[in-house]
Short mmCIF file of C-alpha atoms in Angstrom, two decimals:
data_model
loop_
_atom_site.label_atom_id
_atom_site.label_comp_id
_atom_site.label_asym_id
_atom_site.label_seq_id
_atom_site.Cartn_x
_atom_site.Cartn_y
_atom_site.Cartn_z
CA MET A 1155 189.87 42.42 -91.66
CA SER A 1156 190.27 42.07 -95.39
CA ILE A 1157 188.95 44.94 -97.50
CA SER A 1158 188.87 44.36 -101.23
CA ALA A 1159 189.13 47.30 -103.60
CA GLU A 1160 187.32 45.37 -106.33
CA ASN A 1161 183.92 46.81 -107.16
CA HIS A 1162 181.67 43.79 -107.55
CA THR A 1163 178.00 44.75 -107.88
CA HIS A 1164 174.84 43.30 -106.40
CA GLN A 1165 173.66 42.66 -109.95
CA SER A 1166 176.75 40.61 -110.80
CA VAL A 1167 176.30 38.52 -107.67
CA ALA A 1168 172.58 38.03 -108.36
CA ALA A 1169 173.36 37.01 -111.94
CA ASP A 1170 175.17 33.98 -110.55
CA GLN A 1171 171.90 32.76 -109.02
CA SER A 1172 169.08 31.42 -111.19
CA LEU A 1173 165.67 32.53 -109.92
CA PRO A 1174 162.38 31.59 -111.61
CA GLU A 1175 160.50 34.34 -113.43
CA PRO A 1176 157.17 35.39 -111.79
CA THR A 1177 153.98 34.05 -113.31
CA PRO A 1178 151.61 36.57 -114.99
CA GLU A 1179 149.43 36.52 -111.89
CA GLU A 1180 152.42 37.13 -109.60
CA ALA A 1181 153.67 39.93 -111.86
CA ALA A 1182 150.31 41.70 -111.62
CA GLN A 1183 150.33 41.32 -107.85
CA LEU A 1184 153.87 42.74 -107.68
CA GLU A 1185 152.84 45.78 -109.75
CA GLN A 1186 149.98 46.44 -107.35
CA LEU A 1187 152.30 45.96 -104.37
CA TYR A 1188 154.70 48.61 -105.68
CA ARG A 1189 151.82 51.03 -106.35
CA ASP A 1190 150.67 50.55 -102.76
CA PHE A 1191 154.23 51.16 -101.52
CA ASP A 1192 154.28 54.46 -103.42
CA LYS A 1193 150.91 55.47 -102.02
CA GLU A 1194 152.18 55.04 -98.45
CA ASN A 1195 155.58 56.66 -99.14
CA LEU A 1196 157.44 53.39 -98.73
CA THR A 1197 160.48 52.08 -100.60
CA PRO A 1198 161.54 48.42 -100.52
CA LEU A 1199 165.23 47.84 -99.81
CA TRP A 1200 165.61 45.24 -102.56
CA THR A 1201 165.12 47.86 -105.30
CA GLU A 1202 167.62 50.31 -103.76
CA ILE A 1203 170.29 48.14 -102.16
CA ALA A 1204 172.87 48.65 -104.91
CA ASP A 1205 172.84 52.42 -104.27
CA LEU A 1206 172.34 52.31 -100.50
CA MET A 1207 174.78 49.50 -99.77
CA PRO A 1208 177.41 49.27 -102.53
CA MET A 1209 180.02 46.53 -102.32
CA VAL A 1210 182.68 49.25 -101.78
CA PRO A 1211 182.21 53.02 -101.31
CA SER A 1212 180.87 54.60 -104.49
CA PRO A 1213 181.15 58.39 -103.98
CA LYS A 1214 179.33 60.92 -106.11
CA ALA A 1215 182.19 63.38 -105.53
CA VAL A 1216 184.95 63.05 -108.11
CA PRO A 1217 188.71 63.72 -107.95
CA HIS A 1218 189.44 67.24 -109.15
CA VAL A 1219 192.27 69.80 -109.28
CA TRP A 1220 191.85 73.57 -108.98
CA ARG A 1221 194.76 75.70 -110.20
CA TRP A 1222 195.93 78.57 -107.99
CA SER A 1223 196.90 80.43 -111.17
CA ASP A 1224 193.18 80.41 -112.08
CA LEU A 1225 191.72 80.89 -108.60
CA TYR A 1226 193.69 83.93 -107.48
CA PRO A 1227 192.92 86.17 -110.50
CA LEU A 1228 189.22 85.33 -110.18
CA ALA A 1229 189.31 86.19 -106.48
CA ALA A 1230 191.06 89.47 -107.30
CA ARG A 1231 188.34 90.33 -109.83
CA ALA A 1232 185.74 89.63 -107.16
CA GLY A 1233 187.70 91.95 -104.89
CA ASP A 1234 187.17 94.77 -107.38
CA LEU A 1235 183.49 94.06 -108.00
CA VAL A 1236 181.96 92.46 -104.89
CA PRO A 1237 181.88 94.43 -101.63
CA VAL A 1238 182.54 92.72 -98.31
CA GLY A 1239 180.56 93.68 -95.23
CA ARG A 1240 177.41 93.01 -93.27
CA GLY A 1241 175.13 90.90 -95.41
CA GLY A 1242 177.91 89.76 -97.72
CA GLU A 1243 180.02 88.86 -94.68
CA ARG A 1244 182.89 87.15 -96.51
CA ARG A 1245 184.34 87.32 -100.01
CA ALA A 1246 184.82 83.57 -100.07
CA ILE A 1247 184.59 81.50 -103.26
CA ALA A 1248 183.86 77.82 -102.67
CA LEU A 1249 185.43 74.93 -104.56
CA ALA A 1250 182.44 73.08 -106.04
CA ASN A 1251 183.07 69.42 -106.76
CA PRO A 1252 181.89 68.61 -110.32
CA GLY A 1253 180.26 65.40 -109.10
CA LEU A 1254 178.04 66.97 -106.46
CA ALA A 1255 175.31 68.44 -108.67
CA GLY A 1256 176.10 72.11 -108.26
CA THR A 1257 176.39 72.19 -104.47
CA PRO A 1258 179.24 74.42 -103.20
CA TYR A 1259 181.03 71.51 -101.53
CA ALA A 1260 184.47 70.05 -102.13
CA THR A 1261 183.25 66.72 -100.69
CA PRO A 1262 180.02 65.61 -98.98
CA THR A 1263 181.52 66.61 -95.61
CA LEU A 1264 184.11 69.32 -96.39
CA TRP A 1265 183.86 72.89 -97.65
CA ALA A 1266 186.91 74.67 -99.05
CA ALA A 1267 187.17 78.18 -100.45
CA ILE A 1268 189.58 80.91 -101.39
CA GLN A 1269 188.87 84.03 -99.34
CA TYR A 1270 190.07 87.45 -100.51
CA LEU A 1271 190.30 90.60 -98.40
CA GLY A 1272 191.25 93.89 -100.03
CA ALA A 1273 193.52 96.62 -98.71
CA ARG A 1274 192.23 98.15 -95.44
CA GLU A 1275 189.06 96.06 -95.61
CA THR A 1276 187.30 94.53 -92.62
CA ALA A 1277 185.08 91.45 -92.65
CA PRO A 1278 182.60 91.91 -89.77
CA GLU A 1279 182.34 89.50 -86.87
CA HIS A 1280 179.94 86.59 -86.73
CA ARG A 1281 179.84 83.08 -85.33
CA HIS A 1282 178.37 79.76 -86.42
CA SER A 1283 178.16 76.14 -85.37
CA GLN A 1284 180.45 75.02 -88.18
CA ASN A 1285 184.13 74.51 -87.38
CA ALA A 1286 186.53 76.54 -89.52
CA PHE A 1287 190.21 77.14 -90.16
CA ARG A 1288 192.44 79.28 -92.40
CA PHE A 1289 195.61 78.22 -94.20
CA VAL A 1290 197.87 80.83 -95.79
CA VAL A 1291 199.83 79.85 -98.91
CA GLU A 1292 201.21 83.36 -99.49
CA GLY A 1293 200.99 86.91 -98.15
CA GLU A 1294 200.49 88.58 -94.79
CA GLY A 1295 198.92 91.68 -93.29
CA VAL A 1296 195.55 90.35 -92.15
CA TRP A 1297 194.59 89.69 -88.55
CA THR A 1298 191.74 87.34 -87.74
CA VAL A 1299 190.12 88.22 -84.42
CA VAL A 1300 188.77 85.15 -82.61
CA ASN A 1301 186.71 85.85 -79.50
CA GLY A 1302 188.49 89.18 -79.15
CA ASP A 1303 192.03 87.78 -79.64
CA PRO A 1304 193.82 89.28 -82.69
CA VAL A 1305 195.78 86.57 -84.54
CA ALA A 1306 198.28 87.50 -87.25
CA MET A 1307 197.95 85.55 -90.51
CA ARG A 1308 201.20 84.83 -92.37
CA ARG A 1309 202.50 82.45 -95.02
CA GLY A 1310 202.41 78.83 -93.89
CA ASP A 1311 200.28 79.50 -90.82
CA PHE A 1312 197.37 77.22 -89.90
CA LEU A 1313 194.74 79.13 -87.92
CA LEU A 1314 191.68 77.85 -86.08
CA THR A 1315 188.17 79.24 -85.70
CA PRO A 1316 186.27 76.50 -83.87
CA GLY A 1317 182.49 76.42 -83.95
CA TRP A 1318 180.53 79.14 -82.11
CA ASN A 1319 183.58 81.42 -81.68
CA PHE A 1320 183.02 85.02 -82.79
CA HIS A 1321 185.48 85.95 -85.54
CA GLY A 1322 186.19 88.68 -88.07
CA HIS A 1323 189.16 89.74 -90.19
CA HIS A 1324 190.85 93.08 -90.81
CA ASN A 1325 193.51 93.95 -93.36
CA ASP A 1326 195.93 96.49 -91.90
CA THR A 1327 197.93 96.99 -95.10
CA ASP A 1328 197.59 98.62 -98.51
CA GLN A 1329 197.77 95.23 -100.26
CA PRO A 1330 195.10 92.52 -100.68
CA MET A 1331 195.53 89.07 -99.19
CA ALA A 1332 194.01 85.67 -99.96
CA TRP A 1333 193.99 82.36 -98.15
CA ILE A 1334 191.99 79.14 -98.06
CA ASP A 1335 189.13 78.43 -95.66
CA GLY A 1336 188.15 74.93 -94.62
CA LEU A 1337 184.90 74.10 -92.82
CA ASP A 1338 182.57 71.22 -92.06
CA ILE A 1339 179.61 73.08 -93.62
CA PRO A 1340 178.26 70.12 -95.67
CA PHE A 1341 178.27 67.83 -92.64
CA ALA A 1342 176.56 70.40 -90.40
CA HIS A 1343 174.02 71.19 -93.14
CA TYR A 1344 173.18 67.54 -93.80
CA THR A 1345 172.65 66.85 -90.08
CA ASP A 1346 170.58 70.05 -89.57
CA ALA A 1347 173.00 71.16 -86.86
CA GLY A 1348 173.80 74.73 -87.96
CA PHE A 1349 173.27 77.98 -86.06
CA PHE A 1350 174.50 81.46 -87.06
CA GLU A 1351 174.73 84.79 -85.21
CA PHE A 1352 175.93 88.26 -86.22
CA GLY A 1353 178.58 89.99 -84.13
CA THR A 1354 180.00 93.51 -84.25
CA GLU A 1355 180.07 95.53 -87.46
CA ARG A 1356 183.88 95.49 -87.50
CA VAL A 1357 186.07 93.52 -85.07
CA THR A 1358 186.23 93.79 -81.29
CA ASP A 1359 189.99 94.42 -81.22
CA GLU A 1360 191.86 96.05 -84.11
CA ALA A 1361 195.29 95.61 -82.54
CA THR A 1362 198.02 93.99 -84.62
CA PRO A 1363 200.23 91.98 -82.23
CA ALA A 1364 202.88 89.67 -83.65
CA ILE A 1365 201.64 86.85 -81.44
CA SER A 1366 198.15 86.14 -80.11
CA ARG A 1367 197.21 85.71 -76.47
CA SER A 1368 196.29 82.06 -77.05
CA GLU A 1369 199.78 81.34 -78.40
CA ARG A 1370 201.42 83.12 -75.48
CA LEU A 1371 199.53 80.83 -73.12
CA TRP A 1372 199.43 77.53 -75.00
CA ALA A 1373 202.04 77.33 -77.77
CA HIS A 1374 205.04 76.12 -75.78
CA PRO A 1375 206.11 72.58 -76.79
CA GLY A 1376 205.26 69.99 -74.16
CA LEU A 1377 204.09 72.55 -71.63
CA ARG A 1378 200.50 72.99 -70.44
CA PRO A 1379 199.40 75.88 -68.24
CA LEU A 1380 198.07 74.81 -64.85
CA SER A 1381 195.31 77.36 -65.37
CA GLY A 1382 193.95 75.18 -68.19
CA LEU A 1383 193.91 71.56 -67.03
CA GLU A 1384 190.45 70.71 -68.33
CA ASP A 1385 190.35 69.00 -71.73
CA THR A 1386 188.78 71.09 -74.49
CA THR A 1387 186.76 69.95 -77.51
CA ASN A 1388 188.83 72.16 -79.82
CA SER A 1389 192.47 73.13 -79.60
CA PRO A 1390 192.97 76.33 -77.57
CA ILE A 1391 195.85 77.34 -79.89
CA ALA A 1392 194.62 79.94 -82.40
CA ALA A 1393 197.60 79.67 -84.77
CA TYR A 1394 200.10 76.93 -85.61
CA ARG A 1395 203.03 78.87 -87.02
CA TRP A 1396 204.97 77.92 -90.12
CA GLU A 1397 208.37 78.15 -88.46
CA HIS A 1398 207.42 75.30 -86.10
CA THR A 1399 205.86 73.16 -88.85
CA ASP A 1400 208.89 73.68 -91.08
CA ALA A 1401 211.31 72.78 -88.29
CA ALA A 1402 209.42 69.58 -87.41
CA LEU A 1403 209.43 68.37 -91.02
CA ARG A 1404 213.07 69.31 -91.53
CA GLU A 1405 214.17 67.41 -88.42
CA GLN A 1406 212.28 64.27 -89.47
CA LEU A 1407 214.22 64.17 -92.73
CA LEU A 1408 217.53 64.89 -90.96
CA LEU A 1409 216.85 62.03 -88.55
CA GLU A 1410 216.12 59.79 -91.55
CA ASP A 1411 219.50 60.80 -93.01
CA GLU A 1412 221.13 59.77 -89.74
CA GLY A 1413 219.50 56.34 -89.89
CA HIS A 1414 216.83 56.88 -87.24
CA PRO A 1415 213.11 56.09 -87.67
CA ALA A 1416 211.25 59.39 -88.03
CA THR A 1417 209.44 59.56 -91.39
CA VAL A 1418 206.21 57.99 -92.65
CA SER A 1419 208.10 56.36 -95.50
CA GLN A 1420 211.38 56.93 -97.29
CA GLY A 1421 211.71 60.63 -98.03
CA HIS A 1422 208.22 61.43 -96.71
CA ALA A 1423 207.98 63.55 -93.55
CA ALA A 1424 204.57 64.42 -92.11
CA VAL A 1425 202.99 66.00 -89.04
CA ARG A 1426 199.47 66.23 -87.64
CA PHE A 1427 198.26 69.38 -85.94
CA SER A 1428 196.92 68.41 -82.51
CA ASN A 1429 194.91 69.66 -79.56
CA PRO A 1430 197.37 69.97 -76.64
CA THR A 1431 194.65 69.24 -74.07
CA THR A 1432 193.76 65.83 -75.49
CA GLY A 1433 196.50 64.88 -77.95
CA GLY A 1434 193.72 64.40 -80.52
CA ASP A 1435 192.62 66.38 -83.55
CA VAL A 1436 192.40 70.16 -83.45
CA MET A 1437 188.63 70.07 -84.01
CA PRO A 1438 186.09 67.24 -83.64
CA THR A 1439 185.19 67.07 -87.35
CA ILE A 1440 188.41 68.12 -89.10
CA ARG A 1441 191.95 66.68 -89.16
CA ALA A 1442 194.84 68.77 -90.45
CA GLU A 1443 198.29 67.58 -91.55
CA PHE A 1444 201.37 68.82 -93.35
CA HIS A 1445 203.47 66.63 -95.65
CA ARG A 1446 206.94 67.10 -97.13
CA LEU A 1447 208.43 64.82 -99.79
CA ARG A 1448 212.04 64.92 -100.87
CA ALA A 1449 212.66 65.44 -104.58
CA GLY A 1450 212.08 62.09 -106.29
CA ALA A 1451 210.15 60.57 -103.37
CA ALA A 1452 206.76 58.96 -103.88
CA THR A 1453 204.00 57.56 -101.66
CA GLU A 1454 202.29 54.18 -101.98
CA PRO A 1455 198.89 54.11 -103.70
CA LEU A 1456 196.27 54.32 -100.97
CA ARG A 1457 192.49 54.18 -100.56
CA GLU A 1458 190.74 55.58 -97.50
CA VAL A 1459 187.16 55.86 -96.30
CA GLY A 1460 186.54 59.57 -95.85
CA SER A 1461 187.59 62.51 -97.99
CA SER A 1462 190.38 65.08 -97.98
CA VAL A 1463 191.43 68.34 -99.61
CA TRP A 1464 195.08 69.18 -100.27
CA GLN A 1465 196.92 72.37 -101.17
CA VAL A 1466 200.47 72.60 -102.49
CA PHE A 1467 202.42 74.99 -100.29
CA GLU A 1468 205.73 74.87 -102.15
CA GLY A 1469 207.48 72.90 -104.88
CA THR A 1470 206.28 70.85 -107.81
CA GLY A 1471 205.15 67.28 -108.23
CA SER A 1472 202.11 65.26 -109.18
CA VAL A 1473 199.15 63.43 -107.71
CA ARG A 1474 197.75 60.23 -109.18
CA LEU A 1475 193.98 59.94 -108.63
CA ASN A 1476 192.40 56.62 -109.65
CA GLY A 1477 195.28 56.09 -112.05
CA GLU A 1478 195.23 59.56 -113.64
CA SER A 1479 198.28 61.75 -113.02
CA LYS A 1480 197.91 65.52 -112.51
CA ALA A 1481 200.88 67.90 -112.35
CA LEU A 1482 200.85 70.26 -109.37
CA ALA A 1483 202.51 73.58 -108.52
CA LYS A 1484 202.38 76.08 -105.67
CA GLY A 1485 198.85 76.90 -104.49
CA ASP A 1486 197.07 74.20 -106.49
CA LEU A 1487 194.30 72.37 -104.63
CA PHE A 1488 192.93 68.89 -105.21
CA VAL A 1489 190.22 66.76 -103.65
CA VAL A 1490 190.39 63.06 -102.83
CA PRO A 1491 186.87 61.59 -102.42
CA SER A 1492 186.24 58.53 -100.28
CA TRP A 1493 187.88 55.31 -101.53
CA THR A 1494 189.67 57.10 -104.36
CA GLN A 1495 193.10 55.63 -104.95
CA TRP A 1496 195.73 58.36 -104.57
CA SER A 1497 199.49 58.73 -104.43
CA LEU A 1498 202.00 61.59 -104.59
CA GLU A 1499 205.30 62.01 -106.41
CA ALA A 1500 207.73 64.89 -105.90
CA ASP A 1501 209.76 66.59 -108.63
CA THR A 1502 211.36 69.08 -106.25
CA GLU A 1503 211.04 69.18 -102.48
CA PHE A 1504 207.27 69.08 -102.22
CA ASP A 1505 205.27 70.61 -99.35
CA LEU A 1506 201.53 70.00 -99.03
CA PHE A 1507 198.84 70.92 -96.50
CA ARG A 1508 195.98 68.45 -96.04
CA PHE A 1509 192.67 68.50 -94.20
CA SER A 1510 190.16 65.69 -93.93
CA ASP A 1511 187.00 64.43 -92.24
CA ALA A 1512 188.87 61.54 -90.59
CA PRO A 1513 187.74 62.32 -87.01
CA ILE A 1514 184.10 61.75 -87.97
CA PHE A 1515 184.75 58.36 -89.55
CA GLU A 1516 187.04 57.20 -86.75
CA ARG A 1517 184.45 57.99 -84.09
CA LEU A 1518 181.83 56.06 -86.06
CA ASN A 1519 184.26 53.17 -86.73
CA PHE A 1520 183.67 53.60 -90.46
CA ASN A 1521 187.34 54.32 -91.16
CA ARG A 1522 189.14 51.88 -93.45
CA THR A 1523 192.46 52.08 -95.30
CA TYR A 1524 193.57 49.88 -98.20
CA THR A 1525 197.03 49.69 -99.69
CA GLU A 1526 197.58 47.62 -102.84
CA GLY A 1527 199.25 44.35 -101.84
CA ARG A 1528 198.57 44.76 -98.14
CA THR A 1529 195.62 45.80 -95.97
CA LYS A 1530 195.63 47.95 -92.83
#
C-alpha cells in the first residue's frame, strides 16, 4: 500500500474540475435547503469533508518540547503551596498541548504529567478505568502501592497501574520525589468510558520492600508461573527495573559491535516493554519503549499514524519535528502528534523513554508508517 506524505486538499482536487455555477433559482433553493438542514440538526458531508476526511492526517495537536529544567522547579513550588490528599488526590501537573485548545492533554489520546510528592507525604488510594504508568527519570524513596502490593520507585524504573487497580503512593524519606505519569485519559474521556472510586485514606500497606510481590512471581526472564497460565489484559509485572532495561540495550549494541543483527538501525538499540502472558503490549491502550542511540547516531525521518510522548532519560541530542530541530537534555519531554515527521540525533549516548497509543490504532487497523524514500 502506498501512502503519500503530500498534503493535497479536496479544494485543490475540486479546482481541477470545472462545474457550472448554479442559476439564481437554484442558488435560492440551495439556501433554503441548508436552512432546513440546520433546523433538523443535519450537516451535509460535502461541506465538511475536508475536515472530516483529510487527504492525510491533519492533527490539531502540535509538536512541542517541555524542559525538565522548567517543569521540576514549578512542581517543587506546587509542593510548597498545594496540599496533596483526599479531594486533591494527586499533585500532578499535566502537559497541555498548545494545539488542543486548553485541554490538559499531550495528544488527543495520551495524558502526561509530572507528579511531585513531598517528604513523608502520602497520596491516598483510588482507582479508575484509565490505564496508568509511572516512569522515574531521577530520585527514589517513594513506594506506589498497587492492589495492596508495595512497589519501590527508583531511577529508570517503568511501573504499571492498569485500569481499575487501587493505587496510592507514600514517600518514606525526608526528600521530595518527582516522576512522570502517563495515562489514556483523553481516549477514555472521549469514549465516555471512565469510572472512578475512592479507596483508603492512606495506603493499604506501608511496607517498603526492595522488590514487589508481582516481580517475585513474574519477573524472571522466559519463565511463567504455572499458577498463572491464563492470559491477562494487562501485564502482571508491576515494575520493569532499570537494571534489566539497561542490560538489554547494552547487549544489543555489543552484539552490533560483534557483527550480529540486534539493533533497529546502526547505533540504535531499542526494547519494548511487554506483557509476559501474551507477548503483547503492557496495557491495551498504551505501548512503552526504551531507545538508546550511540553518540553520533541518527534515526531515519519517520511519520506514523498515532501519537507518542518521549522523555530523555540520559545524555544530550536533538529531535527534528516537521523539519524543526530542538536540542534535548536529561528530563526534557516532547510530543509527536499523528503523522508528524520526526527523527532523532545523538550528541552523546542518548537514552529515551517513549510511550504511545499504538495498540489502539493497530487493533483498528488504522496504523500506518511512512519513511521518506520507502513505505512500510
